[in-house]
Amino acid sequence: MKALAIKYIFPLLFLFLWSCKNEERAQEGQHHQDEEQLFISKEQADYIGLETKVVKHDTVYQKISVIGEIGVPPQGNVTISAIANLQILSIKKLVGDQVRAEEVIAYATSPMIMQWQRDYLSIQETLELAQKELERQSTLNEQRINARKNYEQALTSVQKAKAELDESRSRLKMIGINPDELDDGELYERIPVKSPISGKISGIYVKRSQFIREGSPVFGIVNTHHLHAELKVFEKGLNKVREGQQVLINVPSIGQSFKGHIFLVSNTLDTEGAFAEVHAHFDDEESLEANNLKVGQMLEATIFTNSYQAYQVPQSSVFMIDDQYFVFKKTGEADNGYTFEPIPVKRGDEEGSKVNIELLTSERGAPFDLVTKGAYFLASMISEGGGHHN
């Protein structure tokens, strides 16, 4: 809102006539006023709804308003994907269910599963034969009965078989099969799908008996123990944001606000160059669980950046005369009325209906009685000659 302009308005005609009518009574209490002070009667003050309030010099903040959403660290948000072409046999959980790390949440099958187990057993048998041949060639080499070349070939075969066996073991472990349990020759026809982390099921992307391709998403798991705010700060305000600054985070969908602080400021703008991501941690994580916050919920946030000392006053209390901003200070009160003095000020940052100001007088920093309602009428009385001055 802009400062109040000084102009003539019709309701003040009544005030001026009223002021003249009661001039003799009004002048009784103003014989010792300064020339810059304005006097109005109590009747005039009541008519215009004049109000005052003592304002104090206080710490105020420059603020940046941003939007964002609730997020979790990368390790707390995982998607389980199919490691081969699979058929889903059964699903043991629902969306929203709590799961533990390594807990089975589904079973699946695939012809590749049987083939990988057979490959493992075959490679294991090959390794055993290669080790026996290596032992034989080692003995012959020591007795110098055979060429050393044959020993080296046998050693290479063992090393190759070991590498293939390690690869096969890793593949089986990745699909949830313990290779050591295959030694008796019994093969698994199905494999368990396990949760890699503790958390809640955030998504189920398959159905029972469905065939899915390798790499297709199967389940989503989210751990919400470390929720944070993922904020989008536009480039023009990014240089004001620092780690450790306080943040007020509002979640409109639940009508709740939470205190937090800036934890990480990205140095990279998005692909369109409009904003950078800033991460904020909540000061009280326990309150988040009580309010059942969810990953992806939209939020609004206010980042408190630079601080300075100022008076925070209603914008309606500030007016302009000859390119200079003023406010009215109540300087006295008598039985028949009040006295006010216009004080030059410097306008600062605005916040809604409030504006930060600084006095341009020797009294700067001291509390004073500010006209919060009615400043427009008082300013108009000065401009048009209303009220009384000494």
Short mmCIF file of C-alpha atoms in Angstrom, two decimals:
data_model
loop_
_atom_site.label_atom_id
_atom_site.label_comp_id
_atom_site.label_asym_id
_atom_site.label_seq_id
_atom_site.Cartn_x
_atom_site.Cartn_y
_atom_site.Cartn_z
CA MET A 1 0.00 0.00 0.00
CA LYS A 2 1.35 3.41 -0.90
CA ALA A 3 1.68 6.23 1.61
CA LEU A 4 -1.38 8.32 2.16
CA ALA A 5 -1.72 11.20 -0.29
CA ILE A 6 -2.77 14.62 1.04
CA LYS A 7 -6.04 15.79 -0.52
CA TYR A 8 -9.28 17.50 0.43
CA ILE A 9 -12.21 15.27 1.37
CA PHE A 10 -15.78 16.17 2.10
CA PRO A 11 -16.10 14.69 5.62
CA LEU A 12 -13.47 17.10 6.89
CA LEU A 13 -15.77 20.08 6.19
CA PHE A 14 -17.76 18.93 9.14
CA LEU A 15 -14.62 18.69 11.25
CA PHE A 16 -13.47 22.18 10.27
CA LEU A 17 -16.88 23.70 11.09
CA TRP A 18 -16.94 21.76 14.33
CA SER A 19 -13.44 22.94 15.11
CA CYS A 20 -14.40 26.60 14.58
CA LYS A 21 -17.58 26.20 16.59
CA ASN A 22 -15.58 24.87 19.52
CA GLU A 23 -12.54 27.08 18.99
CA GLU A 24 -12.80 28.88 22.28
CA ARG A 25 -13.01 25.63 24.24
CA ALA A 26 -10.20 24.02 22.27
CA GLN A 27 -7.82 26.91 22.71
CA GLU A 28 -7.96 26.67 26.51
CA GLY A 29 -5.61 23.72 26.52
CA GLN A 30 -3.11 24.73 23.88
CA HIS A 31 -1.48 28.03 24.90
CA HIS A 32 1.94 26.41 25.23
CA GLN A 33 2.06 24.23 22.11
CA ASP A 34 4.78 24.38 19.50
CA GLU A 35 3.98 25.65 16.04
CA GLU A 36 4.38 22.14 14.48
CA GLN A 37 1.87 20.51 16.83
CA LEU A 38 -1.75 19.87 15.93
CA PHE A 39 -4.60 20.01 18.41
CA ILE A 40 -8.00 18.32 18.03
CA SER A 41 -10.80 18.01 20.51
CA LYS A 42 -11.93 14.71 21.96
CA GLU A 43 -15.17 15.00 20.02
CA GLN A 44 -13.20 15.28 16.77
CA ALA A 45 -11.01 12.29 17.74
CA ASP A 46 -14.08 10.19 18.45
CA TYR A 47 -15.69 11.22 15.19
CA ILE A 48 -12.77 10.15 13.02
CA GLY A 49 -12.15 6.99 15.07
CA LEU A 50 -8.66 8.07 16.04
CA GLU A 51 -6.54 5.43 17.78
CA THR A 52 -2.98 5.42 19.13
CA LYS A 53 -0.58 2.73 20.26
CA VAL A 54 2.86 2.80 21.86
CA VAL A 55 5.35 1.27 19.40
CA LYS A 56 8.84 0.10 20.25
CA HIS A 57 12.08 -0.25 18.34
CA ASP A 58 12.48 -3.97 17.73
CA THR A 59 14.38 -6.52 15.68
CA VAL A 60 12.71 -7.10 12.32
CA TYR A 61 13.70 -9.40 9.50
CA GLN A 62 13.88 -9.24 5.78
CA LYS A 63 11.88 -12.19 4.52
CA ILE A 64 11.64 -14.32 1.42
CA SER A 65 8.41 -16.17 0.66
CA VAL A 66 8.85 -19.49 -1.16
CA ILE A 67 6.95 -22.66 -2.00
CA GLY A 68 8.02 -26.30 -1.88
CA GLU A 69 7.04 -29.75 -0.67
CA ILE A 70 7.72 -32.29 2.05
CA GLY A 71 10.61 -34.59 1.18
CA VAL A 72 12.91 -37.25 2.60
CA PRO A 73 16.63 -37.98 2.08
CA PRO A 74 17.43 -40.09 -1.03
CA GLN A 75 18.16 -43.15 1.11
CA GLY A 76 14.68 -42.86 2.62
CA ASN A 77 12.76 -43.06 -0.66
CA VAL A 78 13.34 -46.18 -2.77
CA THR A 79 11.69 -47.92 -5.69
CA ILE A 80 12.02 -51.70 -6.02
CA SER A 81 12.42 -52.67 -9.68
CA ALA A 82 12.31 -56.07 -11.37
CA ILE A 83 15.79 -57.51 -11.88
CA ALA A 84 14.51 -59.84 -14.65
CA ASN A 85 11.36 -60.60 -16.60
CA LEU A 86 9.09 -61.80 -13.80
CA GLN A 87 5.60 -62.94 -12.97
CA ILE A 88 4.17 -61.74 -9.66
CA LEU A 89 2.82 -64.72 -7.69
CA SER A 90 1.56 -62.99 -4.54
CA ILE A 91 1.54 -59.59 -2.79
CA LYS A 92 1.63 -59.60 1.01
CA LYS A 93 1.27 -55.87 1.75
CA LEU A 94 -1.01 -52.91 1.04
CA VAL A 95 -0.18 -49.25 0.41
CA GLY A 96 0.44 -47.60 3.78
CA ASP A 97 1.55 -50.79 5.54
CA GLN A 98 4.66 -50.59 7.72
CA VAL A 99 7.55 -52.85 6.69
CA ARG A 100 10.95 -53.73 8.14
CA ALA A 101 14.21 -53.88 6.26
CA GLU A 102 14.58 -57.31 4.54
CA GLU A 103 10.92 -58.16 5.17
CA VAL A 104 9.25 -60.17 2.37
CA ILE A 105 6.51 -58.15 0.69
CA ALA A 106 5.84 -60.34 -2.38
CA TYR A 107 6.85 -63.48 -4.26
CA ALA A 108 7.68 -63.78 -7.96
CA THR A 109 8.87 -66.39 -10.44
CA SER A 110 10.67 -66.54 -13.79
CA PRO A 111 12.28 -69.15 -16.06
CA MET A 112 15.51 -67.18 -15.60
CA ILE A 113 15.46 -67.95 -11.88
CA MET A 114 15.70 -71.68 -12.51
CA GLN A 115 18.38 -71.16 -15.15
CA TRP A 116 20.53 -69.01 -12.85
CA GLN A 117 20.42 -71.70 -10.16
CA ARG A 118 21.39 -74.41 -12.62
CA ASP A 119 24.21 -72.19 -13.91
CA TYR A 120 25.50 -71.77 -10.37
CA LEU A 121 25.56 -75.51 -9.71
CA SER A 122 27.24 -76.16 -13.08
CA ILE A 123 29.94 -73.56 -12.46
CA GLN A 124 30.50 -74.97 -8.97
CA GLU A 125 31.04 -78.43 -10.47
CA THR A 126 33.39 -76.98 -13.10
CA LEU A 127 35.43 -75.29 -10.37
CA GLU A 128 35.77 -78.52 -8.40
CA LEU A 129 37.07 -80.34 -11.50
CA ALA A 130 39.43 -77.46 -12.33
CA GLN A 131 40.84 -77.51 -8.79
CA LYS A 132 41.51 -81.25 -9.01
CA GLU A 133 43.27 -80.78 -12.35
CA LEU A 134 45.33 -77.96 -10.88
CA GLU A 135 46.43 -80.20 -8.00
CA ARG A 136 47.43 -82.94 -10.46
CA GLN A 137 49.35 -80.52 -12.68
CA SER A 138 51.05 -79.04 -9.63
CA THR A 139 52.33 -82.46 -8.61
CA LEU A 140 53.55 -83.24 -12.13
CA ASN A 141 55.21 -79.83 -12.33
CA GLU A 142 57.08 -80.45 -9.07
CA GLN A 143 58.29 -83.83 -10.40
CA ARG A 144 59.13 -82.19 -13.73
CA ILE A 145 57.15 -84.86 -15.52
CA ASN A 146 54.99 -82.42 -17.47
CA ALA A 147 55.51 -79.02 -19.01
CA ARG A 148 54.91 -75.95 -16.80
CA LYS A 149 52.58 -74.65 -19.49
CA ASN A 150 49.99 -77.26 -18.53
CA TYR A 151 50.16 -76.16 -14.90
CA GLU A 152 49.59 -72.52 -15.86
CA GLN A 153 46.60 -73.48 -18.03
CA ALA A 154 45.08 -75.39 -15.12
CA LEU A 155 45.64 -72.39 -12.82
CA THR A 156 43.93 -70.09 -15.31
CA SER A 157 40.92 -72.45 -15.50
CA VAL A 158 40.54 -72.36 -11.72
CA GLN A 159 40.75 -68.58 -11.59
CA LYS A 160 38.17 -68.25 -14.36
CA ALA A 161 35.76 -70.67 -12.67
CA LYS A 162 36.11 -68.83 -9.35
CA ALA A 163 35.27 -65.49 -11.00
CA GLU A 164 32.23 -66.99 -12.73
CA LEU A 165 31.08 -68.60 -9.48
CA ASP A 166 31.41 -65.30 -7.57
CA GLU A 167 29.34 -63.55 -10.25
CA SER A 168 26.70 -66.29 -10.13
CA ARG A 169 26.55 -66.15 -6.32
CA SER A 170 26.05 -62.38 -6.41
CA ARG A 171 23.23 -62.73 -8.94
CA LEU A 172 21.43 -65.28 -6.76
CA LYS A 173 21.84 -63.18 -3.62
CA MET A 174 20.45 -60.17 -5.47
CA ILE A 175 17.20 -62.05 -6.16
CA GLY A 176 16.96 -63.33 -2.59
CA ILE A 177 18.37 -66.86 -2.94
CA ASN A 178 21.13 -68.12 -0.64
CA PRO A 179 23.57 -70.06 -2.87
CA ASP A 180 24.75 -72.19 0.05
CA GLU A 181 21.25 -73.66 0.29
CA LEU A 182 21.55 -75.09 -3.25
CA ASP A 183 24.26 -77.59 -2.38
CA ASP A 184 21.73 -80.38 -1.93
CA GLY A 185 20.48 -79.81 -5.49
CA GLU A 186 17.04 -78.45 -4.56
CA LEU A 187 16.08 -75.44 -6.70
CA TYR A 188 13.72 -72.59 -5.83
CA GLU A 189 10.73 -72.02 -8.10
CA ARG A 190 9.92 -68.62 -6.64
CA ILE A 191 11.90 -65.74 -5.15
CA PRO A 192 11.03 -63.33 -2.36
CA VAL A 193 10.72 -59.61 -3.04
CA LYS A 194 12.17 -57.90 0.06
CA SER A 195 12.07 -54.32 1.29
CA PRO A 196 15.58 -52.79 1.31
CA ILE A 197 14.66 -50.29 4.07
CA SER A 198 12.24 -49.90 6.94
CA GLY A 199 9.31 -47.63 6.22
CA LYS A 200 5.86 -47.60 4.65
CA ILE A 201 4.63 -48.92 1.34
CA SER A 202 4.14 -45.78 -0.75
CA GLY A 203 3.17 -47.48 -4.00
CA ILE A 204 2.29 -50.87 -5.49
CA TYR A 205 2.73 -50.82 -9.26
CA VAL A 206 1.87 -54.42 -10.13
CA LYS A 207 -0.98 -56.91 -9.70
CA ARG A 208 -1.05 -60.58 -8.79
CA SER A 209 -0.20 -62.88 -11.74
CA GLN A 210 1.03 -59.90 -13.78
CA PHE A 211 4.06 -60.35 -16.05
CA ILE A 212 6.56 -57.49 -15.86
CA ARG A 213 9.71 -56.66 -17.75
CA GLU A 214 13.17 -56.26 -16.30
CA GLY A 215 13.59 -52.76 -14.82
CA SER A 216 9.86 -52.17 -14.29
CA PRO A 217 8.92 -50.59 -10.93
CA VAL A 218 7.25 -53.00 -8.50
CA PHE A 219 6.99 -51.28 -5.09
CA GLY A 220 7.76 -47.89 -3.54
CA ILE A 221 9.01 -47.65 0.06
CA VAL A 222 9.34 -44.41 2.05
CA ASN A 223 10.94 -43.92 5.45
CA THR A 224 9.44 -40.76 7.02
CA HIS A 225 11.64 -40.59 10.12
CA HIS A 226 13.65 -37.70 8.67
CA LEU A 227 11.21 -35.47 6.83
CA HIS A 228 12.50 -32.15 5.56
CA ALA A 229 11.24 -29.24 3.49
CA GLU A 230 12.40 -29.01 -0.13
CA LEU A 231 12.07 -25.31 -0.99
CA LYS A 232 12.33 -23.57 -4.35
CA VAL A 233 14.11 -20.20 -4.04
CA PHE A 234 14.13 -17.96 -7.10
CA GLU A 235 17.47 -16.71 -8.37
CA LYS A 236 16.94 -13.08 -7.35
CA GLY A 237 16.62 -14.05 -3.67
CA LEU A 238 19.14 -16.87 -3.57
CA ASN A 239 22.11 -14.70 -2.56
CA LYS A 240 20.28 -13.74 0.66
CA VAL A 241 19.79 -17.33 1.82
CA ARG A 242 22.33 -18.90 4.17
CA GLU A 243 22.61 -22.15 6.10
CA GLY A 244 21.29 -21.80 9.65
CA GLN A 245 18.67 -19.13 8.89
CA GLN A 246 15.27 -19.59 10.55
CA VAL A 247 12.28 -20.72 8.50
CA LEU A 248 8.54 -20.77 9.20
CA ILE A 249 7.00 -23.65 7.27
CA ASN A 250 3.25 -23.68 6.66
CA VAL A 251 1.40 -26.77 5.39
CA PRO A 252 -1.90 -25.41 4.01
CA SER A 253 -3.59 -28.82 3.73
CA ILE A 254 -3.55 -29.26 7.52
CA GLY A 255 -3.50 -25.61 8.55
CA GLN A 256 -0.35 -26.02 10.65
CA SER A 257 2.96 -24.16 10.77
CA PHE A 258 6.33 -25.49 11.93
CA LYS A 259 9.64 -23.86 12.79
CA GLY A 260 12.80 -24.95 11.04
CA HIS A 261 16.19 -23.84 9.77
CA ILE A 262 18.07 -23.86 6.48
CA PHE A 263 20.26 -26.97 6.27
CA LEU A 264 21.54 -26.96 2.69
CA VAL A 265 21.59 -24.40 -0.14
CA SER A 266 22.09 -25.71 -3.67
CA ASN A 267 24.55 -23.89 -5.91
CA THR A 268 22.84 -25.17 -9.05
CA LEU A 269 19.83 -23.60 -10.74
CA ASP A 270 17.21 -25.78 -12.38
CA THR A 271 17.38 -26.40 -16.13
CA GLU A 272 15.32 -23.29 -16.85
CA GLY A 273 17.51 -21.16 -14.57
CA ALA A 274 14.58 -19.90 -12.50
CA PHE A 275 15.23 -21.31 -9.03
CA ALA A 276 17.51 -23.43 -6.87
CA GLU A 277 16.56 -26.06 -4.29
CA VAL A 278 17.06 -25.24 -0.63
CA HIS A 279 16.61 -27.88 2.09
CA ALA A 280 15.26 -26.99 5.53
CA HIS A 281 15.13 -29.23 8.60
CA PHE A 282 12.24 -29.12 11.06
CA ASP A 283 13.20 -28.12 14.61
CA ASP A 284 10.71 -30.52 16.22
CA GLU A 285 10.50 -33.77 14.24
CA GLU A 286 8.21 -35.42 16.79
CA SER A 287 5.45 -32.93 15.99
CA LEU A 288 5.57 -34.03 12.34
CA GLU A 289 4.56 -37.60 13.18
CA ALA A 290 1.72 -36.29 15.34
CA ASN A 291 0.40 -34.33 12.35
CA ASN A 292 0.90 -37.27 9.96
CA LEU A 293 2.79 -35.27 7.35
CA LYS A 294 3.28 -37.03 4.02
CA VAL A 295 6.02 -36.93 1.43
CA GLY A 296 5.00 -34.69 -1.46
CA GLN A 297 2.64 -32.44 0.52
CA MET A 298 2.78 -28.88 -0.77
CA LEU A 299 3.98 -26.19 1.60
CA GLU A 300 4.62 -22.47 1.86
CA ALA A 301 7.59 -21.09 3.77
CA THR A 302 9.03 -17.80 4.97
CA ILE A 303 12.82 -17.57 5.22
CA PHE A 304 14.08 -14.96 7.69
CA THR A 305 17.22 -13.47 6.15
CA ASN A 306 18.86 -10.21 7.27
CA SER A 307 17.75 -8.57 10.55
CA TYR A 308 17.80 -4.92 11.60
CA GLN A 309 16.22 -2.56 14.14
CA ALA A 310 13.03 -0.67 13.19
CA TYR A 311 9.48 0.19 14.19
CA GLN A 312 6.85 -2.00 12.56
CA VAL A 313 3.67 0.07 12.07
CA PRO A 314 0.44 -0.06 10.03
CA GLN A 315 0.92 1.27 6.52
CA SER A 316 -2.14 3.45 7.08
CA SER A 317 -0.24 5.37 9.75
CA VAL A 318 2.35 6.67 7.25
CA PHE A 319 1.62 9.68 5.01
CA MET A 320 3.58 11.92 2.68
CA ILE A 321 4.02 15.68 2.47
CA ASP A 322 6.31 17.23 -0.15
CA ASP A 323 8.05 13.92 -0.95
CA GLN A 324 8.77 13.20 2.73
CA TYR A 325 7.15 10.42 4.74
CA PHE A 326 5.70 11.21 8.19
CA VAL A 327 3.82 9.60 11.06
CA PHE A 328 1.91 11.31 13.86
CA LYS A 329 3.14 11.12 17.43
CA LYS A 330 0.76 11.93 20.29
CA THR A 331 2.55 14.51 22.41
CA GLY A 332 -0.09 15.52 24.93
CA GLU A 333 -3.59 14.99 26.32
CA ALA A 334 -5.88 17.40 28.17
CA ASP A 335 -9.48 17.39 29.31
CA ASN A 336 -10.59 19.06 26.10
CA GLY A 337 -8.41 17.24 23.50
CA TYR A 338 -5.08 15.91 22.27
CA THR A 339 -1.93 17.24 20.65
CA PHE A 340 0.01 15.55 17.90
CA GLU A 341 3.29 16.16 16.10
CA PRO A 342 4.25 14.96 12.61
CA ILE A 343 7.55 13.05 12.72
CA PRO A 344 9.63 12.51 9.55
CA VAL A 345 10.43 8.84 8.89
CA LYS A 346 12.19 6.58 6.44
CA ARG A 347 10.13 3.72 5.01
CA GLY A 348 11.57 0.20 4.97
CA ASP A 349 10.32 -3.24 3.98
CA GLU A 350 6.60 -3.93 3.74
CA GLU A 351 4.86 -7.02 5.06
CA GLY A 352 1.16 -7.22 4.32
CA SER A 353 -0.54 -4.28 6.03
CA LYS A 354 2.62 -3.45 8.01
CA VAL A 355 5.68 -1.40 7.09
CA ASN A 356 9.02 -0.97 8.87
CA ILE A 357 10.04 2.64 9.54
CA GLU A 358 12.94 4.53 11.11
CA LEU A 359 12.59 7.95 12.74
CA LEU A 360 14.62 10.79 11.25
CA THR A 361 14.85 12.63 14.56
CA SER A 362 17.02 12.54 17.65
CA GLU A 363 14.38 10.35 19.34
CA ARG A 364 15.05 7.39 17.04
CA GLY A 365 15.02 4.11 18.93
CA ALA A 366 12.78 5.35 21.77
CA PRO A 367 9.17 4.13 22.23
CA PHE A 368 6.47 6.64 21.26
CA ASP A 369 2.68 6.89 21.05
CA LEU A 370 1.83 6.41 17.34
CA VAL A 371 -1.43 7.36 15.63
CA THR A 372 -2.47 4.02 14.13
CA LYS A 373 -5.94 5.12 12.90
CA GLY A 374 -6.88 8.59 11.77
CA ALA A 375 -3.50 9.72 10.42
CA TYR A 376 -5.10 10.47 7.06
CA PHE A 377 -7.58 12.90 8.62
CA LEU A 378 -4.91 14.65 10.70
CA ALA A 379 -2.70 15.03 7.63
CA SER A 380 -5.62 16.47 5.66
CA MET A 381 -6.33 18.97 8.45
CA ILE A 382 -2.74 20.20 8.19
CA SER A 383 -2.96 20.44 4.42
CA GLU A 384 -6.29 22.28 4.36
CA GLY A 385 -5.79 24.37 7.48
CA GLY A 386 -8.05 22.33 9.75
CA GLY A 387 -7.35 21.90 13.45
CA HIS A 388 -5.48 24.50 15.49
CA HIS A 389 -1.80 25.41 15.64
CA ASN A 390 0.16 27.73 17.90
#
